Amino acid sequence: MADTGNRAPPAPNDAQAAELKMRRALGLHGTGHGKNQSHTAQQRPEQARQRHRFVQDGGVPVVVLNHRADDSAVLKERISELERQLDTERAQHAGTRRSLHDAQATVQAMETRRVHTDLAHQEALTQERRALATAQQALNEALAEAAQA
């Protein structure tokens, strides 16, 4: 691979030959930058053949920049009304968020109560089973003593 940074600039004949070769590759006619060349000679053939197209109705969006003063008042009133509606929507949204937060807190509190109730119920059942087992054992011991006597 050759180092192109250390090469000397090409001789004027080489530069002209390279330019002519590029122009031919691009489809440009002519040999240089001469003042006597026409504009169409510098264009590509497909560019020279293009026809002008004209805009049809509705083809280009129209934006009114300078509108009447009374239109401005109507627009300002409409903007004010929309801002009021937006403020109302924001207030309703904030109220809904607070209600949701309160409902979620209530659900969490009820879930905690239910879990505590379940634990208390399980503990009561365990105590009842122990008491029943103790009573059964005492009854069996009493029956065994009565049978021996």
mmCIF file of C-alpha atoms in Angstrom:
data_model
loop_
_atom_site.group_PDB
_atom_site.id
_atom_site.type_symbol
_atom_site.label_atom_id
_atom_site.label_comp_id
_atom_site.label_asym_id
_atom_site.label_seq_id
_atom_site.Cartn_x
_atom_site.Cartn_y
_atom_site.Cartn_z
ATOM 1 C CA MET A 1 0.000 0.000 0.000
ATOM 2 C CA ALA A 2 1.531 3.344 -1.041
ATOM 3 C CA ASP A 3 1.750 6.357 1.246
ATOM 4 C CA THR A 4 -0.277 9.084 -0.478
ATOM 5 C CA GLY A 5 0.626 11.794 2.036
ATOM 6 C CA ASN A 6 4.247 12.050 0.847
ATOM 7 C CA ARG A 7 3.576 12.189 -2.901
ATOM 8 C CA ALA A 8 4.325 15.309 -4.859
ATOM 9 C CA PRO A 9 1.356 17.060 -6.483
ATOM 10 C CA PRO A 10 0.676 15.754 -10.000
ATOM 11 C CA ALA A 11 2.019 17.616 -12.971
ATOM 12 C CA PRO A 12 -0.417 20.025 -14.681
ATOM 13 C CA ASN A 13 -0.946 17.582 -17.561
ATOM 14 C CA ASP A 14 -1.827 14.786 -15.121
ATOM 15 C CA ALA A 15 -4.325 17.037 -13.330
ATOM 16 C CA GLN A 16 -6.004 18.034 -16.563
ATOM 17 C CA ALA A 17 -6.177 14.426 -17.700
ATOM 18 C CA ALA A 18 -7.668 13.349 -14.353
ATOM 19 C CA GLU A 19 -10.261 16.141 -14.513
ATOM 20 C CA LEU A 20 -11.229 15.192 -18.062
ATOM 21 C CA LYS A 21 -11.576 11.541 -16.999
ATOM 22 C CA MET A 22 -13.818 12.503 -14.027
ATOM 23 C CA ARG A 23 -15.971 14.742 -16.225
ATOM 24 C CA ARG A 24 -16.496 11.919 -18.709
ATOM 25 C CA ALA A 25 -17.358 9.496 -15.879
ATOM 26 C CA LEU A 26 -19.904 11.979 -14.538
ATOM 27 C CA GLY A 27 -21.405 12.531 -17.948
ATOM 28 C CA LEU A 28 -20.234 16.135 -18.143
ATOM 29 C CA HIS A 29 -19.221 17.437 -21.533
ATOM 30 C CA GLY A 30 -16.366 19.820 -22.050
ATOM 31 C CA THR A 31 -12.742 19.867 -21.082
ATOM 32 C CA GLY A 32 -12.435 22.524 -18.388
ATOM 33 C CA HIS A 33 -13.730 25.582 -16.672
ATOM 34 C CA GLY A 34 -13.721 27.776 -19.761
ATOM 35 C CA LYS A 35 -15.970 30.839 -19.932
ATOM 36 C CA ASN A 36 -17.248 29.882 -23.343
ATOM 37 C CA GLN A 37 -19.006 26.705 -22.082
ATOM 38 C CA SER A 38 -22.776 26.868 -21.754
ATOM 39 C CA HIS A 39 -24.592 26.044 -18.505
ATOM 40 C CA THR A 40 -26.373 23.050 -20.014
ATOM 41 C CA ALA A 41 -23.064 21.584 -21.119
ATOM 42 C CA GLN A 42 -22.029 21.307 -17.463
ATOM 43 C CA GLN A 43 -25.233 19.519 -16.406
ATOM 44 C CA ARG A 44 -25.818 15.824 -16.530
ATOM 45 C CA PRO A 45 -27.985 14.730 -19.456
ATOM 46 C CA GLU A 46 -30.816 13.534 -17.138
ATOM 47 C CA GLN A 47 -30.857 16.940 -15.419
ATOM 48 C CA ALA A 48 -31.149 18.778 -18.732
ATOM 49 C CA ARG A 49 -34.189 16.667 -19.690
ATOM 50 C CA GLN A 50 -36.216 17.310 -16.516
ATOM 51 C CA ARG A 51 -39.407 19.287 -17.004
ATOM 52 C CA HIS A 52 -40.713 21.853 -14.596
ATOM 53 C CA ARG A 53 -43.631 20.788 -12.442
ATOM 54 C CA PHE A 54 -46.130 23.306 -11.181
ATOM 55 C CA VAL A 55 -47.866 23.142 -7.822
ATOM 56 C CA GLN A 56 -51.493 22.118 -7.911
ATOM 57 C CA ASP A 57 -54.182 23.364 -5.522
ATOM 58 C CA GLY A 58 -53.689 21.821 -2.095
ATOM 59 C CA GLY A 59 -50.177 20.684 -2.942
ATOM 60 C CA VAL A 60 -48.513 23.150 -0.582
ATOM 61 C CA PRO A 61 -49.799 23.942 2.930
ATOM 62 C CA VAL A 62 -50.561 27.607 3.507
ATOM 63 C CA VAL A 63 -49.780 29.271 6.826
ATOM 64 C CA VAL A 64 -51.180 32.730 7.547
ATOM 65 C CA LEU A 65 -48.544 34.849 9.237
ATOM 66 C CA ASN A 66 -50.200 38.269 9.167
ATOM 67 C CA HIS A 67 -53.750 37.896 10.388
ATOM 68 C CA ARG A 68 -56.218 40.563 11.346
ATOM 69 C CA ALA A 69 -56.369 42.038 14.849
ATOM 70 C CA ASP A 70 -59.887 40.685 15.498
ATOM 71 C CA ASP A 71 -58.642 37.185 14.595
ATOM 72 C CA SER A 72 -55.927 37.668 17.207
ATOM 73 C CA ALA A 73 -58.519 38.468 19.887
ATOM 74 C CA VAL A 74 -60.503 35.343 18.973
ATOM 75 C CA LEU A 75 -57.347 33.234 19.114
ATOM 76 C CA LYS A 76 -56.340 34.702 22.480
ATOM 77 C CA GLU A 77 -59.808 33.973 23.861
ATOM 78 C CA ARG A 78 -59.649 30.404 22.546
ATOM 79 C CA ILE A 79 -56.187 29.939 24.064
ATOM 80 C CA SER A 80 -57.449 31.276 27.408
ATOM 81 C CA GLU A 81 -60.403 28.878 27.310
ATOM 82 C CA LEU A 82 -58.120 25.937 26.524
ATOM 83 C CA GLU A 83 -55.772 26.932 29.357
ATOM 84 C CA ARG A 84 -58.745 27.042 31.770
ATOM 85 C CA GLN A 85 -59.822 23.593 30.593
ATOM 86 C CA LEU A 86 -56.276 22.336 31.048
ATOM 87 C CA ASP A 87 -56.137 23.726 34.591
ATOM 88 C CA THR A 88 -59.463 22.014 35.359
ATOM 89 C CA GLU A 89 -58.160 18.726 33.951
ATOM 90 C CA ARG A 90 -54.977 19.043 36.008
ATOM 91 C CA ALA A 91 -56.977 19.685 39.190
ATOM 92 C CA GLN A 92 -59.189 16.659 38.466
ATOM 93 C CA HIS A 93 -56.112 14.560 37.780
ATOM 94 C CA ALA A 94 -54.542 15.614 41.088
ATOM 95 C CA GLY A 95 -57.794 14.754 42.927
ATOM 96 C CA THR A 96 -57.937 11.379 41.237
ATOM 97 C CA ARG A 97 -54.318 10.683 42.186
ATOM 98 C CA ARG A 98 -55.054 11.557 45.834
ATOM 99 C CA SER A 99 -58.113 9.274 45.812
ATOM 100 C CA LEU A 100 -56.066 6.461 44.310
ATOM 101 C CA HIS A 101 -53.350 6.923 46.922
ATOM 102 C CA ASP A 102 -55.947 6.886 49.725
ATOM 103 C CA ALA A 103 -57.588 3.751 48.305
ATOM 104 C CA GLN A 104 -54.224 1.999 48.036
ATOM 105 C CA ALA A 105 -53.427 2.924 51.658
ATOM 106 C CA THR A 106 -56.821 1.557 52.761
ATOM 107 C CA VAL A 107 -56.234 -1.701 50.880
ATOM 108 C CA GLN A 108 -52.803 -2.042 52.492
ATOM 109 C CA ALA A 109 -54.249 -1.421 55.976
ATOM 110 C CA MET A 110 -57.013 -3.995 55.426
ATOM 111 C CA GLU A 111 -54.508 -6.544 54.116
ATOM 112 C CA THR A 112 -52.378 -6.013 57.228
ATOM 113 C CA ARG A 113 -55.462 -6.467 59.444
ATOM 114 C CA ARG A 114 -56.400 -9.669 57.629
ATOM 115 C CA VAL A 115 -52.907 -11.119 58.072
ATOM 116 C CA HIS A 116 -52.943 -10.236 61.792
ATOM 117 C CA THR A 117 -56.388 -11.812 62.138
ATOM 118 C CA ASP A 118 -55.174 -14.984 60.383
ATOM 119 C CA LEU A 119 -52.160 -15.180 62.722
ATOM 120 C CA ALA A 120 -54.385 -14.680 65.787
ATOM 121 C CA HIS A 121 -56.775 -17.362 64.521
ATOM 122 C CA GLN A 122 -53.926 -19.832 63.958
ATOM 123 C CA GLU A 123 -52.562 -19.104 67.439
ATOM 124 C CA ALA A 124 -56.023 -19.633 69.001
ATOM 125 C CA LEU A 125 -56.411 -22.940 67.161
ATOM 126 C CA THR A 126 -52.973 -24.067 68.351
ATOM 127 C CA GLN A 127 -53.857 -23.184 71.983
ATOM 128 C CA GLU A 128 -57.196 -24.972 71.659
ATOM 129 C CA ARG A 129 -55.500 -28.119 70.325
ATOM 130 C CA ARG A 130 -53.001 -28.058 73.196
ATOM 131 C CA ALA A 131 -55.822 -27.617 75.727
ATOM 132 C CA LEU A 132 -57.772 -30.459 74.112
ATOM 133 C CA ALA A 133 -54.694 -32.712 74.154
ATOM 134 C CA THR A 134 -54.057 -31.871 77.837
ATOM 135 C CA ALA A 135 -57.699 -32.556 78.711
ATOM 136 C CA GLN A 136 -57.657 -35.825 76.768
ATOM 137 C CA GLN A 137 -54.477 -36.900 78.554
ATOM 138 C CA ALA A 138 -55.982 -36.016 81.949
ATOM 139 C CA LEU A 139 -59.158 -37.964 81.090
ATOM 140 C CA ASN A 140 -57.132 -40.987 80.014
ATOM 141 C CA GLU A 141 -55.103 -40.855 83.248
ATOM 142 C CA ALA A 142 -58.300 -40.577 85.315
ATOM 143 C CA LEU A 143 -59.853 -43.537 83.501
ATOM 144 C CA ALA A 144 -56.677 -45.577 84.007
ATOM 145 C CA GLU A 145 -56.667 -44.827 87.761
ATOM 146 C CA ALA A 146 -60.358 -45.664 88.046
ATOM 147 C CA ALA A 147 -59.792 -48.954 86.274
ATOM 148 C CA GLN A 148 -56.983 -49.885 88.678
ATOM 149 C CA ALA A 149 -58.958 -49.097 91.747
#
